[in-house]
Coordinates of C-alpha atoms and ligand atoms in Angstrom, one line a residue:
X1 CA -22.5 67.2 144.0
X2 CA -20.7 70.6 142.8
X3 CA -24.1 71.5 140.8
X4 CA -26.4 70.5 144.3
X5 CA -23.7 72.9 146.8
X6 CA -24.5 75.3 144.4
X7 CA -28.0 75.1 144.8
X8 CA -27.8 75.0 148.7
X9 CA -25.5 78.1 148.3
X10 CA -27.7 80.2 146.4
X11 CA -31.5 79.1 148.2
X12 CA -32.3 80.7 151.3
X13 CA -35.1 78.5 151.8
X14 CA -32.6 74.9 151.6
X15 CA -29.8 77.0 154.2
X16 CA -32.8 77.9 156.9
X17 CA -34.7 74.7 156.5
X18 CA -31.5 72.6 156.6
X19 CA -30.1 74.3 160.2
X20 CA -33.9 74.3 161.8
X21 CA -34.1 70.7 160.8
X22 CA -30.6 70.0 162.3
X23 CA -31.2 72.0 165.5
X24 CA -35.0 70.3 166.1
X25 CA -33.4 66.9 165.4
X26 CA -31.1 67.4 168.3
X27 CA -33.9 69.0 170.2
X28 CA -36.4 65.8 169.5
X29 CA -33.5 63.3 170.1
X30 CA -32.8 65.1 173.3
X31 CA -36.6 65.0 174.6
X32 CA -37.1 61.6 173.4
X33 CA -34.4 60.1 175.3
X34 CA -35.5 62.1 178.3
X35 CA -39.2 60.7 177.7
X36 CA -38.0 57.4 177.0
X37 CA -35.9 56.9 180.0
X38 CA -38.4 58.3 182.4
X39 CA -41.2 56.1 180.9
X40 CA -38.8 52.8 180.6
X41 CA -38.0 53.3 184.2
X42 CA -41.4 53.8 185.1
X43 CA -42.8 51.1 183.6
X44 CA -39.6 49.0 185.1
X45 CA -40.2 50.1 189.0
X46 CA -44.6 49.3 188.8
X47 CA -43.7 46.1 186.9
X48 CA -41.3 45.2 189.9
X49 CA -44.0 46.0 193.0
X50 CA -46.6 44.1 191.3
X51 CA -44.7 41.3 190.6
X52 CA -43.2 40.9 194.3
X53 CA -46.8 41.8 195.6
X54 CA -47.7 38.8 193.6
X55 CA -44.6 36.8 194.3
X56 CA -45.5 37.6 198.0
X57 CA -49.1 36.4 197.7
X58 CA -48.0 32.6 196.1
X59 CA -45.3 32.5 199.0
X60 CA -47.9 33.0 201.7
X61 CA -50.7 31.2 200.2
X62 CA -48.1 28.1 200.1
X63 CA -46.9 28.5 203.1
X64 CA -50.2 28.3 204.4
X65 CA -51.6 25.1 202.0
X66 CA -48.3 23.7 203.3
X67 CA -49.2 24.1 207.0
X68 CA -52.8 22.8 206.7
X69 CA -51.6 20.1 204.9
X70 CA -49.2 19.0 208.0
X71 CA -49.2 15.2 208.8
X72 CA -50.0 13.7 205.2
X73 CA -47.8 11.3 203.3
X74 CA -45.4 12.3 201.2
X75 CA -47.6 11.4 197.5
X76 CA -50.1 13.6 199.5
X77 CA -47.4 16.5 199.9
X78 CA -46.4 16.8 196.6
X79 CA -50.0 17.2 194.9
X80 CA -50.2 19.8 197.3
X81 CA -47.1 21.5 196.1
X82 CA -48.2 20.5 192.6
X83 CA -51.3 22.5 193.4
X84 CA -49.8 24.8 194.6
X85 CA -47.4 25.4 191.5
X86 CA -50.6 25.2 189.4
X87 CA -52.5 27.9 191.8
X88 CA -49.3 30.5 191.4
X89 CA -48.4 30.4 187.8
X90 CA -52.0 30.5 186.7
X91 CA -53.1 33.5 189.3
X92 CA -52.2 37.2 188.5
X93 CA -52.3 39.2 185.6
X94 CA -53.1 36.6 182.1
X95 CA -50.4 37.8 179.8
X96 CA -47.7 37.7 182.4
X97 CA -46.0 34.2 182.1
X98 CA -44.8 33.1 185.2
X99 CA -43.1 29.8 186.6
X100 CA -42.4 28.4 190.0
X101 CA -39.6 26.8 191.6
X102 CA -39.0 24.8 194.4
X103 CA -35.5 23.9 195.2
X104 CA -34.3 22.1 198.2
X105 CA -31.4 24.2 200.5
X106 CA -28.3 22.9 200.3
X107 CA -28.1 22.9 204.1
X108 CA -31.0 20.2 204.1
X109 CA -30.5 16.8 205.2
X110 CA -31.0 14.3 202.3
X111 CA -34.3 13.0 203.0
X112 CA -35.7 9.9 200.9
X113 CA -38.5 12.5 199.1
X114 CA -36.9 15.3 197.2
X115 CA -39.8 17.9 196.8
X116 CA -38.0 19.7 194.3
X117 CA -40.1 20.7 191.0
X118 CA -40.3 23.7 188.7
X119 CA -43.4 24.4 186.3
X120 CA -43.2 24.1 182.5
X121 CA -39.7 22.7 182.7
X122 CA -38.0 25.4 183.5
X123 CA -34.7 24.6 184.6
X124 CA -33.6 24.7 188.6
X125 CA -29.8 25.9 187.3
X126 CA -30.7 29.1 185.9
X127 CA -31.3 30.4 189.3
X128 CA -29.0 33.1 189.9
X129 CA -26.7 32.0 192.4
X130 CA -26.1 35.3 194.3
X131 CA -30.0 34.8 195.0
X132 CA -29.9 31.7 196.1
X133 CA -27.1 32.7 198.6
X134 CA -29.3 35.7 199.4
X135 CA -32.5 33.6 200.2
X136 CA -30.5 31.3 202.0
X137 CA -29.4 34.0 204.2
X138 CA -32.3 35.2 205.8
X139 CA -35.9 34.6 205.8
X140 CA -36.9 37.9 203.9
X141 CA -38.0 37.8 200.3
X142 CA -35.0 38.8 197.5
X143 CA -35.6 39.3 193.6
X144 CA -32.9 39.4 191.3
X145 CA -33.4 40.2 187.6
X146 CA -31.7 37.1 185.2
X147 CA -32.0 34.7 182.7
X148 CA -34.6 31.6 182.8
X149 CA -33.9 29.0 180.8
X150 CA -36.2 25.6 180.1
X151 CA -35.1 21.8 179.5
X152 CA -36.8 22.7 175.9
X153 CA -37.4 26.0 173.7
X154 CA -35.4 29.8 174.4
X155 CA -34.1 31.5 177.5
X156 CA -37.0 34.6 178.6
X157 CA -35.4 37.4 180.5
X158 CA -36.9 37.0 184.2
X159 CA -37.6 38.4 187.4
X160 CA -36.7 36.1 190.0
X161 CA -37.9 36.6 193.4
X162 CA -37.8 34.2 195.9
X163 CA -38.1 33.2 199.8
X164 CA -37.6 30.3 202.1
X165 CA -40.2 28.0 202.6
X166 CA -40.0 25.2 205.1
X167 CA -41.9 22.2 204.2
X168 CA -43.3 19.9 206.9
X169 CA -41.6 16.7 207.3
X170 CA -39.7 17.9 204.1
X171 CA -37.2 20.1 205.3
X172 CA -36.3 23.7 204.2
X173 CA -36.3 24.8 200.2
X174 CA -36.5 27.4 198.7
X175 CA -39.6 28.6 196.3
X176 CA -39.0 30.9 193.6
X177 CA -41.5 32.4 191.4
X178 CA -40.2 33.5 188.0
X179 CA -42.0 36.5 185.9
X180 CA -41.1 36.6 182.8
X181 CA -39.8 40.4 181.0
X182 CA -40.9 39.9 177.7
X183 CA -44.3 41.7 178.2
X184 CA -42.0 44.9 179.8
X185 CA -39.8 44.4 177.0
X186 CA -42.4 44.8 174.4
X187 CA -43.9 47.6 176.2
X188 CA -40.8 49.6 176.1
X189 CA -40.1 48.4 173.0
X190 CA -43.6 50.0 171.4
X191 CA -42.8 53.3 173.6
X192 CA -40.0 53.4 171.8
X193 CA -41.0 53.2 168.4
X194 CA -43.8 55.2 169.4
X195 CA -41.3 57.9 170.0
X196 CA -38.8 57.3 167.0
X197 CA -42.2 58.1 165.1
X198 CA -43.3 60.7 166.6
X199 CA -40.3 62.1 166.4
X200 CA -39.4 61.9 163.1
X201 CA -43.0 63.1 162.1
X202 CA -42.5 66.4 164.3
X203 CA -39.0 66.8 162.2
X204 CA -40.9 66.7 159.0
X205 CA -44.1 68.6 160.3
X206 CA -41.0 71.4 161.4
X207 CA -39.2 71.4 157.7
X208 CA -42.9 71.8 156.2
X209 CA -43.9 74.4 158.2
X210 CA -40.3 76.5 157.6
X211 CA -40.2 75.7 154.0
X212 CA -43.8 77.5 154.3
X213 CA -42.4 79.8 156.4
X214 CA -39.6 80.9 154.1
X215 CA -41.1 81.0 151.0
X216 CA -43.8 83.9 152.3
X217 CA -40.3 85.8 152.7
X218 CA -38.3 84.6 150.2
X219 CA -41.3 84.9 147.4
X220 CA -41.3 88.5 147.4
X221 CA -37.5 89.0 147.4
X222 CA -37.0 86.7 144.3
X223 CA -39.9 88.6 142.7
X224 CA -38.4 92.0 143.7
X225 CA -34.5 90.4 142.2
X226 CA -36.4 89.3 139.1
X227 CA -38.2 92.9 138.9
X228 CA -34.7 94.6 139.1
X229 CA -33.2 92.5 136.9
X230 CA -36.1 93.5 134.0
X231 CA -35.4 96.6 135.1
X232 CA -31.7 96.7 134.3
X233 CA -32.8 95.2 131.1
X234 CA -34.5 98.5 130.1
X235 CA -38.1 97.6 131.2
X236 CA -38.6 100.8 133.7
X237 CA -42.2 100.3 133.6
X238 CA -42.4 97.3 135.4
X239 CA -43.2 97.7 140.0
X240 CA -43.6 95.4 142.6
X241 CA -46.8 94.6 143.8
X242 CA -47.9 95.3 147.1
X243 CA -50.2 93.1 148.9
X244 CA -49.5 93.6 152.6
X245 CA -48.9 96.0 155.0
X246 CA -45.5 94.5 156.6
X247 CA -41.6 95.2 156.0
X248 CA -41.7 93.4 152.6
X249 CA -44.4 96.1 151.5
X250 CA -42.0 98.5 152.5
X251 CA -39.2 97.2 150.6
X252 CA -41.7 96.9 147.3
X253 CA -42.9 100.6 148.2
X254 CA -39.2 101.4 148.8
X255 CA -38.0 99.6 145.1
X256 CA -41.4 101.6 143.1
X257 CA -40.5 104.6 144.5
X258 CA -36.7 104.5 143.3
X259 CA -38.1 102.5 140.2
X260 CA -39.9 105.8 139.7
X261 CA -37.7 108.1 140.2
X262 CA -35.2 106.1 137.6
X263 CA -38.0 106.2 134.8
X264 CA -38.3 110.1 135.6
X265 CA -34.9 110.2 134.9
X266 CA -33.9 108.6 132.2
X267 CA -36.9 109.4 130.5
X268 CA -35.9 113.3 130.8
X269 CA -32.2 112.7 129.8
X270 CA -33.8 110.8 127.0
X271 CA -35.7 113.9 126.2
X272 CA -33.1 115.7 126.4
X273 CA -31.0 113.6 124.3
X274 CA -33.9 113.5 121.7
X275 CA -33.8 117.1 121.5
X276 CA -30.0 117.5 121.3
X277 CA -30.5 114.8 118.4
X278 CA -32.9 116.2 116.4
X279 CA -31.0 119.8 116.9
X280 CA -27.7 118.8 115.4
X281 CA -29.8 116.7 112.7
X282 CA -32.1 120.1 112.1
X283 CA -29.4 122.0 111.7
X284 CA -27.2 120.3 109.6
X285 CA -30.3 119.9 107.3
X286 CA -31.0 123.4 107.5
X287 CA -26.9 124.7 107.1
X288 CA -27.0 122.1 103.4
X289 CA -29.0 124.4 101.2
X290 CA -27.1 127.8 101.8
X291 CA -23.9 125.8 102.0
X292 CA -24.5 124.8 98.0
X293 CA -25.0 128.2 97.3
X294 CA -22.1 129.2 98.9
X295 CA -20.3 126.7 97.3
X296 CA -21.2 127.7 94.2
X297 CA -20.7 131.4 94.6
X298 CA -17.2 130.6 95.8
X299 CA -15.6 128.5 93.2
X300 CA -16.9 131.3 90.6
X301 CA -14.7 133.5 92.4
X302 CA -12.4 130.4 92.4
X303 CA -12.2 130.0 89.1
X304 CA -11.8 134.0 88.3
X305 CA -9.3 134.4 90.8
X306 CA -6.4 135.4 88.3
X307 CA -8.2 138.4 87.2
X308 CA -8.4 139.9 90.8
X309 CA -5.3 141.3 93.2
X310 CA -3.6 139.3 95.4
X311 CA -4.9 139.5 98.8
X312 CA -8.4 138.7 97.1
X313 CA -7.0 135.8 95.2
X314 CA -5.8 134.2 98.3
X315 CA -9.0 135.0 100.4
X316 CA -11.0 133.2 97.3
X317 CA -8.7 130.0 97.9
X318 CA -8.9 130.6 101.7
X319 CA -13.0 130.7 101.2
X320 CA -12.7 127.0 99.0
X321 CA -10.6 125.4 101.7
X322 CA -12.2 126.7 104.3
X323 CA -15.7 125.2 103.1
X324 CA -14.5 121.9 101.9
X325 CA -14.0 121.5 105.5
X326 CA -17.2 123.0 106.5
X327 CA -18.8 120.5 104.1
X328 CA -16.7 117.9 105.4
X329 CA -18.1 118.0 108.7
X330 CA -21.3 118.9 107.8
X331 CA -21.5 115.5 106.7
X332 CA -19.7 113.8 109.3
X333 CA -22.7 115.7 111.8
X334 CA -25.4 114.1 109.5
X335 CA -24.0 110.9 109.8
X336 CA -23.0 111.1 113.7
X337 CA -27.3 112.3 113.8
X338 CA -28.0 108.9 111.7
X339 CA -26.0 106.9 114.5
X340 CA -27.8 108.6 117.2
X341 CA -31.3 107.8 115.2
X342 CA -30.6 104.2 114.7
X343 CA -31.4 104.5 110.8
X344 CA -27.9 104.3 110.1
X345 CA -28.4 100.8 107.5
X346 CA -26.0 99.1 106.8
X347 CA -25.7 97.9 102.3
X348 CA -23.6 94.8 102.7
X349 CA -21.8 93.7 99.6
X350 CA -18.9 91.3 98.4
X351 CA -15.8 92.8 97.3
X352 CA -12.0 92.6 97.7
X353 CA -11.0 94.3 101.0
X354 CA -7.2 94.2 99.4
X355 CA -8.4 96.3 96.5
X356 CA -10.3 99.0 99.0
X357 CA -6.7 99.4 100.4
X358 CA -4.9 99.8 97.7
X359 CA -7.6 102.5 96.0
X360 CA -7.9 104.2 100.2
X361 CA -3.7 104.5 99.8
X362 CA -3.3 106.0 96.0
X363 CA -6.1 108.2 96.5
X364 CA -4.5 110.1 99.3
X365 CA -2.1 111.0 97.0
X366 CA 1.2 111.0 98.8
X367 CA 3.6 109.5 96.2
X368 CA 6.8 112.1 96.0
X369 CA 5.3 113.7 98.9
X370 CA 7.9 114.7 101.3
X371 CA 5.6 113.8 104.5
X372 CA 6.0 110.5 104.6
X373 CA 8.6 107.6 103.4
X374 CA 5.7 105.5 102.0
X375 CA 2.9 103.2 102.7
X376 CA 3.6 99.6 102.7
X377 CA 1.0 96.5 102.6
X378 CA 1.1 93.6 103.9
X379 CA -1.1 90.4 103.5
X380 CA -0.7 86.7 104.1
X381 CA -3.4 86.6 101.1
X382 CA -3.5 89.0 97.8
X383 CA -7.3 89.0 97.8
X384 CA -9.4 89.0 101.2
X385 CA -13.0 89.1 100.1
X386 CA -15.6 89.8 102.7
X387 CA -19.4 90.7 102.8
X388 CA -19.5 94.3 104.5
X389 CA -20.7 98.1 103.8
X390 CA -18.1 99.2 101.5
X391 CA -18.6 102.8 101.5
X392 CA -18.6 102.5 105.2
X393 CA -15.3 100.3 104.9
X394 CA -13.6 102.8 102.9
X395 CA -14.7 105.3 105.2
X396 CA -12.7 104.0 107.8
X397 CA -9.6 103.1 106.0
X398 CA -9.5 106.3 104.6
X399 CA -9.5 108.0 107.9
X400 CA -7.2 105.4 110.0
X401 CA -4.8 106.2 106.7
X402 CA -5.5 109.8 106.8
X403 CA -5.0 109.6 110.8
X404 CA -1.5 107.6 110.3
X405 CA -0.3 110.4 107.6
X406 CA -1.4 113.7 109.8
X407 CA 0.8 112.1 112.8
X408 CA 3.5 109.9 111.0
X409 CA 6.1 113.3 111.1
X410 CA 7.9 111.1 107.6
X411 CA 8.5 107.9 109.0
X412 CA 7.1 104.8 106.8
X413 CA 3.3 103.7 108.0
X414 CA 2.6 100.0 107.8
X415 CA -0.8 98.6 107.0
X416 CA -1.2 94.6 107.7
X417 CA -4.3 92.6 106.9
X418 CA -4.5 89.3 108.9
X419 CA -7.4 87.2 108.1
X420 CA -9.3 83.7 109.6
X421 CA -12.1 81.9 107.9
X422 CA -14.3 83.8 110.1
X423 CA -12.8 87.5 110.5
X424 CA -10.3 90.2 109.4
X425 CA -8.2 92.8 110.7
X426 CA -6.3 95.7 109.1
X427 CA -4.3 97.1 111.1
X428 CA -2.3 100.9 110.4
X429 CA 0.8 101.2 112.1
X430 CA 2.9 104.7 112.0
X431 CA 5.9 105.6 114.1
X432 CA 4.9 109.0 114.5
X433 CA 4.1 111.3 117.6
X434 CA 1.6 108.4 118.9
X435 CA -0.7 108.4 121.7
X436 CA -0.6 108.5 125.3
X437 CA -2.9 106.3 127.6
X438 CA -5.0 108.8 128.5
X439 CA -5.2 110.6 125.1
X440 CA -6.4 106.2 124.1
X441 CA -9.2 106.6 126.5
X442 CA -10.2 109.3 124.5
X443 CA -9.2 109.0 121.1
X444 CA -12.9 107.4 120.0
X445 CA -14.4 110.5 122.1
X446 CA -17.0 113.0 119.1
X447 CA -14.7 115.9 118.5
X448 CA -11.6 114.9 121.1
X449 CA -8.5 115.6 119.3
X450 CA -5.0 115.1 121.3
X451 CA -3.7 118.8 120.3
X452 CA -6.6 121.0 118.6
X453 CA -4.3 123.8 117.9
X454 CA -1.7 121.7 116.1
X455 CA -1.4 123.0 112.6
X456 CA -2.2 120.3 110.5
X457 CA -2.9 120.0 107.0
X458 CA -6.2 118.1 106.7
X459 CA -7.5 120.0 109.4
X460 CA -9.7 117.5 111.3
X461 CA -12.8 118.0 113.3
X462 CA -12.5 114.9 115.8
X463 CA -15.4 113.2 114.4
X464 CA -13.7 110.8 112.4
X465 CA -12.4 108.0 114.7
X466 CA -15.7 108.0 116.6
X467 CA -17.7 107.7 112.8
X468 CA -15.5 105.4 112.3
X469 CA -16.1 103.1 115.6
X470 CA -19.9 103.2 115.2
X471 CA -19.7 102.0 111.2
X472 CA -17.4 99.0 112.6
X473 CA -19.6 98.1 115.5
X474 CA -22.5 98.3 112.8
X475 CA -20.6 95.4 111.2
X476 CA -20.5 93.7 114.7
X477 CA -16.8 94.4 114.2
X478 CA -14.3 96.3 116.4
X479 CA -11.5 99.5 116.0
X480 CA -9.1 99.0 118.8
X481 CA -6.1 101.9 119.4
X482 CA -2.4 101.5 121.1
X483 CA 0.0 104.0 121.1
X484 CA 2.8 105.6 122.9
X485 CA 4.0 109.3 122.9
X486 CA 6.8 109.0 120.4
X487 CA 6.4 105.5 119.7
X488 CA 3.5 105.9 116.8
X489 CA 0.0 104.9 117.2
X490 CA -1.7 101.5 116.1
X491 CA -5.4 101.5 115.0
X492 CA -6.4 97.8 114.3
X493 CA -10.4 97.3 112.7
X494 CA -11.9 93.6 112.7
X495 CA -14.7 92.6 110.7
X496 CA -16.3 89.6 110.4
X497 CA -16.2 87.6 107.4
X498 CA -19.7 88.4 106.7
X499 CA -21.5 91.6 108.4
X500 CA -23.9 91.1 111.2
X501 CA -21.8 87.7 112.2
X502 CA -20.2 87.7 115.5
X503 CA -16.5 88.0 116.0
X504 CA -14.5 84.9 117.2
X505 CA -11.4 86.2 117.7
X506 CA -8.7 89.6 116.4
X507 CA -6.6 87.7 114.3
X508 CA -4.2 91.0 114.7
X509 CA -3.6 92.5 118.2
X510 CA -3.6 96.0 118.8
X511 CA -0.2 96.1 120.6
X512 CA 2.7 95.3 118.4
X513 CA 4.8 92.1 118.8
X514 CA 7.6 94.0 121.1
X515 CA 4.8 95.3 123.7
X516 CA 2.7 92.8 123.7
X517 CA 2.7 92.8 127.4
X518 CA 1.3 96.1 128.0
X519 CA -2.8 96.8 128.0
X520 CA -4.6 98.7 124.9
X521 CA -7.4 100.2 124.8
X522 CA -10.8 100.4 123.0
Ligands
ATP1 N1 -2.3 107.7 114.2 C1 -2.4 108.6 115.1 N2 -1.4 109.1 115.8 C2 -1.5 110.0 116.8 N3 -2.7 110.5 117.1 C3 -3.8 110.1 116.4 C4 -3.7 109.2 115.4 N4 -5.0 109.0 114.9 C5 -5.8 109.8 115.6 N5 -5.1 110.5 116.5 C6 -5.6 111.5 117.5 O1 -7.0 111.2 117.6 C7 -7.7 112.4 117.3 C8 -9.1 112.1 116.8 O2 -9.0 111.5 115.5 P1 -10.2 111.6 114.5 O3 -9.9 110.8 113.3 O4 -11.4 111.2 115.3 O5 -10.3 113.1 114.2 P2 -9.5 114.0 113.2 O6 -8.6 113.1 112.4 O7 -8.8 115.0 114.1 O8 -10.6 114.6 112.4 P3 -11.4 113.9 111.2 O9 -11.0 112.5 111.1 O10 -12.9 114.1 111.7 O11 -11.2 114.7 110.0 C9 -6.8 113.2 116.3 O12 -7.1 114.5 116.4 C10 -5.5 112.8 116.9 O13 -5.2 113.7 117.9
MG2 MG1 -9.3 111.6 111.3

């Protein structure tokens, strides 16, 4: 039922053809009760003249054999009346039954011969009374529609029309003559099926033709939503066809012409985007080469720096920071220019996430350093083993960790793993300057960092968390971020069980136990 509503809901062609065929049923039932009325009561009224014409006919035409037959005995009368009854049922139209009555007035004497008789045995009593009261009246002819009924077999719906008739020697009677309906009836009946028929054919001839109807409109438009919906898929090659000259041409013309103007588009910003691409990629390439010879220069100045003054000494270790981080992000670029050329592969391997930690924590080396009051771990399981990219893995953990330590300010930073059959998170909690929410927005941003010109240590370039985003969702995994200024920060990664795989579920929320009302963002 719910799944059929639906289906009416979402078809223009069921909603248009269902209200025309409602509206042209109540047009049809209107004419064909019209039609039907008019014709039943046209049939009803010709019936009625012929039938009195003929009724009037047998009442002269006995009158008459009655009169000529004056003087003769009483056997002799009734054979005429017999005839009579004879002549009258059997004249007028064939499939018309008819019957005739005499009946004797009540206002005649009793004489010794009762003349009554009726044909077929049709009975004297079904006579409607009022008629007979009528006829008895006055000498004009009456008709009165009722029931005949007959010593044997079923009542016929009748016409009854009758007249006084005097019989010679007899007295006065009355002669009815009876027509029977059922030929009317089964006229009217036939009009009527003829118009139930009719009319239910026109219905269906109407839903036909507006199902045809609709589907010349609606054809187009589902083509056209079924274009656009390729379209949104990535296939901007794909147009409408135009086969006519009407509106719908002009919507398809309309939908090319913006289809177009969207493959213009996006094909120049891909350009664009191409050349951007291969620029950073180029140049990175290009910077490697004299970067290892400045490298090289610079740590034999490094490592001679005691024979030279001061000020030089210091530039020397300056010069070695200073391109460790050039380095640094050198890389980072190269990998950021892999990402944006879809080669970045991922090597899956199995190996103890637990162990990835505990190597990612002592290699920052931070034990009796004053920054912070220690890294602790937590994990329901001492060994976690998934199927991932471990120098991608490590990647990541060592820049969440490396994240946590440049914004802890000394407080302790927390890292929990939380694992399911089918995923696992680590999540690295500090309680340091944290985030705000629209500093979370960003936080994933390529070279966003909340405070550039805060002095820090590591001296980042912003690439890092974004890096590190990209090498999760390679994993089909997730990095999700909550903080609050002054609250600390939580980053929380989830991989699947096994790269590739997708993710079920976080087994560990973003937003810590005590704010787990509040939103987080990706
Ligand atoms: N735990 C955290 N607490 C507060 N702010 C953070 C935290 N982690 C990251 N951020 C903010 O997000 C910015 C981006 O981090 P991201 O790791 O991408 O870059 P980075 O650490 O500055 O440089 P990189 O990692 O490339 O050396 C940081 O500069 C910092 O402002
Ligand atoms: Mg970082």
């Amino acid at each position: 039922m719910g799944k059929l509503r639906l289906a009416f809901q979402r078809s223009i062609a069921a909603k248009v053809i269902t209200s025309t065929v409602l509206l042209s049923l109540g047009v049809v039932w209107l004419a064909g009760s019209a039609l039907d009325s008019r014709l039943s009561a046209g049939i009803r009224s010709v019936n009625l003249s012929s039938s009195i014409a003929e009724a009037r006919l047998a009442f002269f035409n006995a009158q008459y054999q009655l009169l000529i037959s004056q003087g003769v005995s009483s056997a002799e009368r009734k054979k005429v009346l017999a005839e009579i009854v004879v002549e009258a049922t059997t004249q007028g139209i064939k499939e018309q039954r008819r019957e005739v009555i005499f009946v004797k007035t009540p206002s005649t004497k009793i004489s010794s011969v009762s003349y009554e008789m009726s044909s077929n045995s049709s009975e004297i009593a079904s006579i409607p009374q009022s008629l007979r009261t009528n006829i008895q009246k006055d000498s004009s002819l009456h008709y009165e529609y009722g029931t005949l009924t007959y010593a044997t077999g079923d009542p016929v719906d009748s016409l009854f029309v009758g007249n006084r008739i005097d019989i010679p020697g007899g007295g006065r009677y009355e002669m009815y003559v009876v027509f029977s309906l059922a030929n009317q009836a089964s006229t009217i009946s036939l009009i009527q099926n003829s118009l139930l028929v009719t009319g239910f054919a026109l219905i269906f001839l109407i839903a036909l033709i507006t199902y045809l109807v609709v589907r010349q409109v609606v054809r187009p438009v589902r083509q056209a939503a079924s274009v656009a919906k390729q379209f949104t898929q990535g296939k901007f090659d794909l147009r409408l066809p135009i086969t006519s000259k009407d509106e719908l041409a002009t919507l398809a013309i309309s939908f090319n012409d913006m289809a177009e103007s969207i493959e213009r588009q996006i094909s120049r910003l891909e350009n664009l985007s191409r050349v951007q691409h291969r620029f950073v990629s180029d140049v990175s390439h290009e910077l490697r080469t004299p970067l290892t010879t400045l490298r090289m220069a610079s740590e034999v100045i490094y490592n001679n720096r005691s024979g030279f003054e001061a000020p030089v000494s210091r530039s020397a270790e300056l010069l070695v920071a200073q391109l460790d981080r050039f380095e640094r992000l050198l890389e980072d670029l190269l990998e950021v220019s892999r990402f944006d050329a879809e080669v970045a592969v991922l090597e899956p391997v199995d190996f103890d996430l637990i162990v990835l930690i505990k190597r990612c924590v002592q290699d920052l080396g931070i034990d009796g350093d004053e920054k912070t009051s220690g890294i602790s771990t937590k994990s329901d399981d001492s060994v976690v083993r998934i199927k991932a990219d471990m120098r991608r893995v490590e990647r990541i953990m060592r820049n969440l960790l490396s994240n946590a330590l440049d914004h802890c300010d000394g407080t302790p930073i927390e890292v929990t793993v939380v694992s399911t059959e089918t995923e696992v998170s680590v999540g690295v909690r500090d309680y340091g300057t944290g985030l705000d929410e629209s500093s979370l927005i960003r936080v994933f941003d390529r070279f966003w960092r909340a405070d550039p010109s805060r002095a820090r240590t590591r001296g980042g370039t912003g690439l890092g968390l974004s890096i590190a985003l990209e090498d999760a969702r390679l994993h089909n995994g997730e990095l999700d971020a909550w903080g609050r200024p002054g609250k600390g920060a939580h980053f929380v990664l989830t991989l699947p069980r096994v790269a590739g795989e997708p993710l079920q579920s976080r087994p560990l929320k973003p937003a810590p136990a005590d704010f787990h009302q509040e939103h987080f963002l990706q």
